[in-house]
Amino acid sequence: MKILTKNIKDKLSTLLPVLPYGVLESWDDLDPKLYHAIHIYWLKFYGMWYNNFSPFNILFWIQIIYTLIILWLVCFLPGIGEVVYLLKRKENIGDIAEGLYLFLSEMYTYFKIAVFWLNKDKVMNLIKYLYCEEFKPVEAEHKEFIRKSIKTARFVMTYYSTMCVGAVSVGIIMPITENFDILPTNVEYPYFNVYTSPAYQILYVHHIYYKPATCIIDGVMDTILAAFIASTIGQIEILAFNLRNFDVVAERRRKRAINEHKATGALSEDYHIRTVLRDCIIHHNSIIRYVSMIENAFSLASALQFMLSVMVLCLIGVQFLSIENPSSHPMQIMWMAIYLTCMLFEVFILCWFGDELIWKSLDLRQAAFEGPWLKTNAATRKYIIIFLERCKRPLRVTAGKIFVLSLDTYTVLINWAYKAFAVMSNMKK
Amino acid sequence: MMTKVKTQGLVTDLMPNIKLMQAAGHFLFNYHSDNSGMSMLLRKVYSSVHAVLIVVNYVCMAINMAQYSDEVNELTANTITVLFFAHSVIKLLFFALNSKSFYRTLAIWNQSNSHPLFTESDARYHQLALTKMRRLLYCICGVTVLSVASWVTLTFFGESVRFIANKETNETMTEPAPRLPLKAWYPFNTMSGTMYIAAFALQIYWLLFSMAIANLLDVMFCSWLIFACEQLQHLKAIMKPLMELSASLDTYRPNTAELFRASSTEKSEKVPDPVDLDIRGIYSTQQDFGITLRGAGGKLQTFGQPTPNNPNGLTQKQEMLARSAIKYWVERHKHVVRLVASIGDTYGTALLFHMLISTITLTLLAYQATKIDGVNVYAFSTLGYLTYTLGQVFHFCIFGNRLIEESSSVMEAAYSCQWYDGSEEAKTFVQIVCQQCQKAMSISGAKFFTVSLDLFASVLGAVVTYFMVLVQLK
């Protein structure tokens, strides 16, 4: 945002409808739309967003046709090609293992989209919930926290997708270094030879289109959960601020009530402190409910993501070891290394945000203790006692109730991937 | 004609299970209507005959294992079978020795407290528990019968041989063996003829009864856990009305009448046992509430000025109701804790033995699994054993896990109801509930391990690790 100065923004204002919300618009109203604007933009670009038109509207059918065309181009066509390629080599299990990792990770993107469509109600409810009364920022400090969390959510999406597209472009320029012998993804089709002249060029262009498309869709699916968790973290920080400074917040409320000539302006300071704490508890309950909604919507996809990542990581490792003559295929080595980094990063994002949520919710306990409760009376302190009891149990997001999204789980997963890789590479010998 | 047995509490709910256990030969002699000396003697004879048959056949299998222990593959296969059925023998003995403990646990819920406003919620969750228990029983019975059927079917496929090690050349030879479901030593020749058919029939009976003995006891354990979980659900469900009742004592609320109407939207399934004399003495019928409520469309009729201590103008009876609601909740929670503790004491040791034997069995099965070389009888039988053993462990792990989750979510339910608008008494109550429910109620295997899905995951992880290591050693 700092890069685009006002002049440039004015010149680019004609591009407003085609850019994601929040790139050129100001963030002053802190609309919750800002969290997911980039994600929804890219999903709409590839026709993967929800179809909210009624079936009687012509736009409904136009969107369906567009979605089907894109699905055919980026999902089914390459998928069939990869399956045929793998089936032609089915005698050698080692070769299959090598080609399988790419097929698995690409097809899994579309599985994630399918689960996303299945959970349409839950995801729409989640997005709507962000507009609820308890989540609206009131004080200036609150607005700062929300701004920071919006920035995190958008930053993760932009940079992760850029990294993945960069990785994929290494794969795309690989055929150039290999003298146009191979395609970026090894595919074969049953009725024609892919290495002959017109078919090769057409497929190359198709691959240049579909590989970044799959990458970006995959990036959106991974980071959308991270964006929801980032919004939760923003709310938790607001709550922590309120708890640490509840006397200041109560005083501001009292002054505001007096300025607006409300009846509550005449009530004592104690009443306002009690109201602030009561609102904190209601806010806390909303956050808890929001986290359980997030878990409901994304649990299945995350659980399968974890299990698949373990498999893909070990297959990449096996493939890495099986490149003969490493010095003569530097591009291959680089492609493998970059792909491995991207896969590791994909799981890391989920686990890091889950871990951050756990730590921030544990921080709430500290925040409640650091507030000026010494100055209050016993009845007010009761609120803080019960709040502290609840905070003993941190807020966490689980994947399929088995894995908790945290850095501990990340360690366990990498461990298992390495074990599987060690066994498989031993078996290959 | 047998007169109906007067039973109450858990025994009524678990009657089908108990009857099946008695039929399968467990030493369960209570809960019959006719307790005369003759029928008791007959029942004891029945159970003893079953016990003797089961133990004798088990010993025959063990003799067979000792006889052919030279060849590794044969020894492994026989050991797995012997360990597999050790569960049944152990559970039979365990029940016989511990029956007092089982009877005590079954009798714990004979007297339960009640509160007029929460009766239908209680009945609803009780009915839910009953449905789940019945469904579990049918499911496990079906699985048992299916397993026996597939075992017997598998006997007719493949070669009926056993492996012998040739002492001179150290090779493995095969020798013809009787085509029976289980390899056992019998004093008579079972290769063919009437003796073969007799042995086959004996083994089918033995398979069915020994699997039934082991599985029915597990079903009883899981049914207890289901009951405890549904009671916890009931407690969570009445938390919100409880808060509102308590708030009506000292904060003005409109439409307090709604709170005191015992809703008749669901029919009460059974009349609650008359125990809690405090309440029963005052509220003899539900008409008591009806009288006060027939006001102007649900508004409370006040017969006096609302005092500062009584902003909603509650009558003395209603005030007593509101105050006793918290008492009901706490007493019921303590009752559930007592039930869970009793379940743990009764069945913990059996779980410990089960896990010990299952661990050894699964290790050997992992070794057997590395020798699978195609889709044949060997593969099916190994996978069958593996699935069944893991399934048994999963069965009680999942219910143990549910208990842990339910009991720890009570705290979350207490926090999420609107306690901040309640009375001081309600706030203290919520505080104490939150502190008490920090530690979840769990069942432990004689204090060695906790029964939860973590246990299942670690067992599964161990099997996969052994498999991976053994595959490399091949």
Short mmCIF file of N, CA, C and O in Angstrom, two decimals, chain B residues 28-111:
data_model
loop_
_atom_site.label_atom_id
_atom_site.label_comp_id
_atom_site.label_asym_id
_atom_site.label_seq_id
_atom_site.Cartn_x
_atom_site.Cartn_y
_atom_site.Cartn_z
N LEU B 28 -23.43 -65.08 35.20
CA LEU B 28 -24.28 -63.96 35.62
C LEU B 28 -25.55 -64.56 36.17
O LEU B 28 -26.43 -65.00 35.43
N PHE B 29 -25.68 -64.59 37.50
CA PHE B 29 -26.82 -65.30 38.05
C PHE B 29 -27.89 -64.40 38.64
O PHE B 29 -28.90 -64.88 39.12
N ASN B 30 -27.68 -63.10 38.65
CA ASN B 30 -28.72 -62.20 39.16
C ASN B 30 -29.73 -61.89 38.08
O ASN B 30 -29.64 -62.35 36.96
N TYR B 31 -30.67 -61.05 38.42
CA TYR B 31 -31.64 -60.48 37.50
C TYR B 31 -32.53 -61.52 36.83
O TYR B 31 -32.95 -61.39 35.70
N HIS B 32 -32.80 -62.60 37.56
CA HIS B 32 -33.82 -63.53 37.06
C HIS B 32 -35.05 -63.36 37.91
O HIS B 32 -35.00 -62.97 39.07
N SER B 33 -36.22 -63.69 37.33
CA SER B 33 -37.44 -63.54 38.11
C SER B 33 -37.59 -64.70 39.07
O SER B 33 -38.06 -64.55 40.19
N ASP B 34 -37.17 -65.88 38.62
CA ASP B 34 -37.39 -67.08 39.40
C ASP B 34 -36.08 -67.46 40.08
O ASP B 34 -35.13 -67.87 39.44
N ASN B 35 -36.03 -67.24 41.38
CA ASN B 35 -34.77 -67.48 42.07
C ASN B 35 -34.79 -68.72 42.94
O ASN B 35 -34.10 -68.81 43.94
N SER B 36 -35.60 -69.69 42.57
CA SER B 36 -35.66 -70.90 43.39
C SER B 36 -34.36 -71.68 43.26
O SER B 36 -33.61 -71.50 42.31
N GLY B 37 -34.13 -72.56 44.21
CA GLY B 37 -32.87 -73.30 44.25
C GLY B 37 -32.64 -74.13 43.00
O GLY B 37 -31.54 -74.20 42.47
N MET B 38 -33.73 -74.75 42.49
CA MET B 38 -33.59 -75.65 41.34
C MET B 38 -33.12 -74.90 40.11
O MET B 38 -32.17 -75.31 39.44
N SER B 39 -33.78 -73.76 39.79
CA SER B 39 -33.38 -73.04 38.57
C SER B 39 -31.98 -72.45 38.72
O SER B 39 -31.23 -72.40 37.75
N MET B 40 -31.64 -72.00 39.93
CA MET B 40 -30.28 -71.48 40.14
C MET B 40 -29.27 -72.58 39.86
O MET B 40 -28.25 -72.35 39.19
N LEU B 41 -29.57 -73.80 40.35
CA LEU B 41 -28.65 -74.90 40.14
C LEU B 41 -28.49 -75.20 38.66
O LEU B 41 -27.39 -75.37 38.14
N LEU B 42 -29.66 -75.19 37.95
CA LEU B 42 -29.62 -75.44 36.50
C LEU B 42 -28.76 -74.41 35.80
O LEU B 42 -27.97 -74.73 34.92
N ARG B 43 -28.95 -73.14 36.19
CA ARG B 43 -28.17 -72.09 35.52
C ARG B 43 -26.69 -72.24 35.79
O ARG B 43 -25.86 -72.06 34.91
N LYS B 44 -26.36 -72.60 37.04
CA LYS B 44 -24.93 -72.76 37.36
C LYS B 44 -24.34 -73.91 36.55
O LYS B 44 -23.22 -73.82 36.05
N VAL B 45 -25.14 -74.99 36.42
CA VAL B 45 -24.66 -76.13 35.64
C VAL B 45 -24.44 -75.71 34.19
O VAL B 45 -23.42 -76.05 33.57
N TYR B 46 -25.40 -74.95 33.64
CA TYR B 46 -25.30 -74.47 32.26
C TYR B 46 -24.00 -73.70 32.04
O TYR B 46 -23.22 -73.97 31.12
N SER B 47 -23.76 -72.70 32.92
CA SER B 47 -22.55 -71.87 32.77
C SER B 47 -21.29 -72.72 32.93
O SER B 47 -20.33 -72.55 32.18
N SER B 48 -21.34 -73.66 33.89
CA SER B 48 -20.13 -74.45 34.11
C SER B 48 -19.83 -75.32 32.91
O SER B 48 -18.67 -75.47 32.52
N VAL B 49 -20.88 -75.92 32.32
CA VAL B 49 -20.66 -76.77 31.15
C VAL B 49 -20.00 -75.96 30.03
O VAL B 49 -19.02 -76.38 29.42
N HIS B 50 -20.56 -74.74 29.77
CA HIS B 50 -19.96 -73.89 28.74
C HIS B 50 -18.51 -73.59 29.07
O HIS B 50 -17.62 -73.69 28.21
N ALA B 51 -18.26 -73.22 30.34
CA ALA B 51 -16.90 -72.86 30.73
C ALA B 51 -15.95 -74.03 30.50
O ALA B 51 -14.86 -73.85 29.95
N VAL B 52 -16.39 -75.21 30.89
CA VAL B 52 -15.52 -76.38 30.74
C VAL B 52 -15.22 -76.63 29.28
O VAL B 52 -14.06 -76.83 28.88
N LEU B 53 -16.27 -76.59 28.43
CA LEU B 53 -16.06 -76.84 27.00
C LEU B 53 -15.08 -75.83 26.41
O LEU B 53 -14.17 -76.19 25.65
N ILE B 54 -15.28 -74.56 26.78
CA ILE B 54 -14.42 -73.52 26.20
C ILE B 54 -12.99 -73.72 26.63
O ILE B 54 -12.06 -73.68 25.80
N VAL B 55 -12.79 -73.96 27.93
CA VAL B 55 -11.42 -74.10 28.41
C VAL B 55 -10.77 -75.35 27.83
O VAL B 55 -9.60 -75.32 27.41
N VAL B 56 -11.53 -76.43 27.73
CA VAL B 56 -10.94 -77.69 27.22
C VAL B 56 -10.49 -77.52 25.77
O VAL B 56 -9.38 -77.90 25.39
N ASN B 57 -11.35 -76.90 24.95
CA ASN B 57 -10.96 -76.72 23.55
C ASN B 57 -9.77 -75.79 23.44
O ASN B 57 -8.88 -75.98 22.61
N TYR B 58 -9.74 -74.77 24.31
CA TYR B 58 -8.61 -73.84 24.30
C TYR B 58 -7.32 -74.58 24.62
O TYR B 58 -6.29 -74.38 23.98
N VAL B 59 -7.40 -75.46 25.61
CA VAL B 59 -6.20 -76.23 25.99
C VAL B 59 -5.78 -77.14 24.83
O VAL B 59 -4.57 -77.29 24.54
N CYS B 60 -6.77 -77.71 24.13
CA CYS B 60 -6.42 -78.54 22.96
C CYS B 60 -5.67 -77.73 21.91
O CYS B 60 -4.70 -78.21 21.30
N MET B 61 -6.11 -76.49 21.70
CA MET B 61 -5.41 -75.64 20.74
C MET B 61 -3.99 -75.35 21.22
O MET B 61 -3.04 -75.34 20.42
N ALA B 62 -3.84 -75.14 22.51
CA ALA B 62 -2.51 -74.87 23.04
C ALA B 62 -1.60 -76.09 22.87
O ALA B 62 -0.41 -75.96 22.53
N ILE B 63 -2.17 -77.29 23.08
CA ILE B 63 -1.38 -78.51 22.90
C ILE B 63 -0.91 -78.62 21.45
O ILE B 63 0.24 -78.96 21.17
N ASN B 64 -1.83 -78.29 20.54
CA ASN B 64 -1.47 -78.33 19.12
C ASN B 64 -0.33 -77.36 18.83
O ASN B 64 0.60 -77.68 18.08
N MET B 65 -0.38 -76.18 19.45
CA MET B 65 0.67 -75.19 19.22
C MET B 65 2.00 -75.74 19.71
O MET B 65 3.03 -75.59 19.05
N ALA B 66 1.98 -76.39 20.90
CA ALA B 66 3.23 -76.92 21.45
C ALA B 66 3.77 -78.06 20.60
O ALA B 66 4.98 -78.18 20.40
N GLN B 67 2.82 -78.85 20.04
CA GLN B 67 3.24 -80.00 19.25
C GLN B 67 4.01 -79.61 18.00
O GLN B 67 4.98 -80.24 17.63
N TYR B 68 3.52 -78.56 17.33
CA TYR B 68 4.12 -78.22 16.04
C TYR B 68 4.91 -76.95 16.14
O TYR B 68 4.78 -76.05 15.32
N SER B 69 5.75 -76.80 17.13
CA SER B 69 6.43 -75.53 17.34
C SER B 69 7.78 -75.47 16.66
O SER B 69 8.53 -74.53 16.84
N ASP B 70 8.13 -76.48 15.84
CA ASP B 70 9.45 -76.44 15.22
C ASP B 70 9.52 -75.44 14.10
O ASP B 70 10.51 -74.76 13.91
N GLU B 71 8.45 -75.38 13.30
CA GLU B 71 8.49 -74.56 12.11
C GLU B 71 7.98 -73.17 12.45
O GLU B 71 6.93 -73.01 13.05
N VAL B 72 8.74 -72.15 12.02
CA VAL B 72 8.45 -70.78 12.48
C VAL B 72 7.08 -70.30 12.04
O VAL B 72 6.30 -69.75 12.83
N ASN B 73 6.77 -70.51 10.76
CA ASN B 73 5.50 -70.00 10.24
C ASN B 73 4.32 -70.63 10.95
O ASN B 73 3.36 -69.95 11.33
N GLU B 74 4.41 -71.96 11.16
CA GLU B 74 3.33 -72.68 11.83
C GLU B 74 3.18 -72.17 13.26
O GLU B 74 2.07 -71.91 13.74
N LEU B 75 4.35 -71.98 13.92
CA LEU B 75 4.31 -71.53 15.31
C LEU B 75 3.67 -70.15 15.42
O LEU B 75 2.82 -69.90 16.27
N THR B 76 4.07 -69.24 14.48
CA THR B 76 3.51 -67.89 14.53
C THR B 76 2.01 -67.91 14.35
O THR B 76 1.27 -67.28 15.12
N ALA B 77 1.56 -68.66 13.34
CA ALA B 77 0.12 -68.70 13.06
C ALA B 77 -0.65 -69.24 14.26
O ALA B 77 -1.68 -68.70 14.67
N ASN B 78 -0.11 -70.34 14.86
CA ASN B 78 -0.83 -70.92 15.99
C ASN B 78 -0.81 -69.99 17.19
O ASN B 78 -1.81 -69.89 17.92
N THR B 79 0.33 -69.30 17.41
CA THR B 79 0.39 -68.38 18.54
C THR B 79 -0.64 -67.28 18.40
O THR B 79 -1.31 -66.88 19.37
N ILE B 80 -0.78 -66.76 17.16
CA ILE B 80 -1.75 -65.68 16.96
C ILE B 80 -3.15 -66.17 17.30
O ILE B 80 -3.91 -65.49 17.98
N THR B 81 -3.50 -67.38 16.84
CA THR B 81 -4.84 -67.90 17.13
C THR B 81 -5.04 -68.08 18.63
O THR B 81 -6.08 -67.71 19.18
N VAL B 82 -4.01 -68.64 19.29
CA VAL B 82 -4.15 -68.88 20.74
C VAL B 82 -4.32 -67.56 21.48
O VAL B 82 -5.18 -67.43 22.36
N LEU B 83 -3.52 -66.55 21.10
CA LEU B 83 -3.64 -65.25 21.76
C LEU B 83 -5.00 -64.61 21.49
O LEU B 83 -5.59 -63.98 22.36
N PHE B 84 -5.47 -64.79 20.24
CA PHE B 84 -6.74 -64.21 19.85
C PHE B 84 -7.86 -64.68 20.76
O PHE B 84 -8.71 -63.90 21.19
N PHE B 85 -7.85 -65.99 21.07
CA PHE B 85 -8.94 -66.50 21.90
C PHE B 85 -8.64 -66.44 23.38
O PHE B 85 -9.50 -66.78 24.20
N ALA B 86 -7.42 -66.00 23.71
CA ALA B 86 -7.14 -65.79 25.14
C ALA B 86 -8.08 -64.74 25.70
O ALA B 86 -8.43 -64.79 26.89
N HIS B 87 -8.48 -63.76 24.84
CA HIS B 87 -9.42 -62.73 25.31
C HIS B 87 -10.65 -63.37 25.93
O HIS B 87 -11.10 -62.97 27.01
N SER B 88 -11.22 -64.36 25.22
CA SER B 88 -12.49 -64.95 25.68
C SER B 88 -12.31 -65.64 27.01
O SER B 88 -13.12 -65.44 27.93
N VAL B 89 -11.24 -66.42 27.12
CA VAL B 89 -11.05 -67.17 28.37
C VAL B 89 -10.85 -66.20 29.53
O VAL B 89 -11.44 -66.34 30.60
N ILE B 90 -10.01 -65.17 29.27
CA ILE B 90 -9.73 -64.20 30.34
C ILE B 90 -10.99 -63.47 30.74
O ILE B 90 -11.26 -63.26 31.94
N LYS B 91 -11.81 -63.07 29.74
CA LYS B 91 -13.01 -62.31 30.09
C LYS B 91 -14.00 -63.18 30.85
O LYS B 91 -14.66 -62.70 31.78
N LEU B 92 -14.08 -64.45 30.48
CA LEU B 92 -14.98 -65.36 31.19
C LEU B 92 -14.58 -65.46 32.65
O LEU B 92 -15.39 -65.30 33.57
N LEU B 93 -13.27 -65.70 32.86
CA LEU B 93 -12.76 -65.81 34.22
C LEU B 93 -12.92 -64.51 34.98
O LEU B 93 -13.29 -64.48 36.15
N PHE B 94 -12.62 -63.39 34.28
CA PHE B 94 -12.66 -62.07 34.92
C PHE B 94 -14.06 -61.79 35.43
O PHE B 94 -14.24 -61.31 36.56
N PHE B 95 -15.06 -62.09 34.59
CA PHE B 95 -16.42 -61.81 35.03
C PHE B 95 -16.78 -62.69 36.21
O PHE B 95 -17.41 -62.24 37.18
N ALA B 96 -16.38 -63.97 36.13
CA ALA B 96 -16.74 -64.87 37.21
C ALA B 96 -16.16 -64.40 38.53
O ALA B 96 -16.82 -64.42 39.57
N LEU B 97 -14.88 -63.91 38.49
CA LEU B 97 -14.26 -63.49 39.73
C LEU B 97 -14.76 -62.15 40.21
O LEU B 97 -14.76 -61.84 41.39
N ASN B 98 -15.16 -61.28 39.25
CA ASN B 98 -15.48 -59.90 39.60
C ASN B 98 -16.95 -59.58 39.55
O ASN B 98 -17.32 -58.41 39.45
N SER B 99 -17.81 -60.61 39.61
CA SER B 99 -19.23 -60.32 39.33
C SER B 99 -19.83 -59.36 40.35
O SER B 99 -20.70 -58.56 40.02
N LYS B 100 -19.31 -59.40 41.59
CA LYS B 100 -19.86 -58.46 42.58
C LYS B 100 -19.68 -57.03 42.14
O LYS B 100 -20.56 -56.18 42.26
N SER B 101 -18.48 -56.75 41.57
CA SER B 101 -18.17 -55.40 41.12
C SER B 101 -19.11 -54.98 39.99
O SER B 101 -19.59 -53.85 39.94
N PHE B 102 -19.38 -55.93 39.07
CA PHE B 102 -20.29 -55.62 37.97
C PHE B 102 -21.69 -55.33 38.50
O PHE B 102 -22.35 -54.39 38.06
N TYR B 103 -22.15 -56.16 39.44
CA TYR B 103 -23.50 -55.94 39.99
C TYR B 103 -23.58 -54.57 40.65
O TYR B 103 -24.58 -53.87 40.55
N ARG B 104 -22.47 -54.18 41.32
CA ARG B 104 -22.48 -52.90 42.01
C ARG B 104 -22.60 -51.76 41.01
O ARG B 104 -23.34 -50.80 41.21
N THR B 105 -21.81 -51.86 39.91
CA THR B 105 -21.89 -50.81 38.91
C THR B 105 -23.27 -50.75 38.28
O THR B 105 -23.82 -49.67 38.05
N LEU B 106 -23.86 -51.92 38.03
CA LEU B 106 -25.20 -51.93 37.42
C LEU B 106 -26.23 -51.33 38.35
O LEU B 106 -27.25 -50.80 37.90
N ALA B 107 -25.97 -51.42 39.68
CA ALA B 107 -26.97 -50.92 40.63
C ALA B 107 -26.79 -49.44 40.96
O ALA B 107 -27.62 -48.87 41.67
N ILE B 108 -25.73 -48.82 40.47
CA ILE B 108 -25.44 -47.44 40.88
C ILE B 108 -26.54 -46.49 40.48
O ILE B 108 -26.82 -45.54 41.21
N TRP B 109 -27.18 -46.72 39.32
CA TRP B 109 -28.16 -45.75 38.87
C TRP B 109 -29.57 -46.13 39.29
O TRP B 109 -30.55 -45.67 38.70
N ASN B 110 -29.68 -46.99 40.29
CA ASN B 110 -31.03 -47.37 40.70
C ASN B 110 -31.80 -46.22 41.30
O ASN B 110 -33.00 -46.10 41.13
N GLN B 111 -31.11 -45.37 42.06
CA GLN B 111 -31.79 -44.21 42.65
C GLN B 111 -31.17 -42.97 42.04
O GLN B 111 -30.00 -42.73 42.24
#
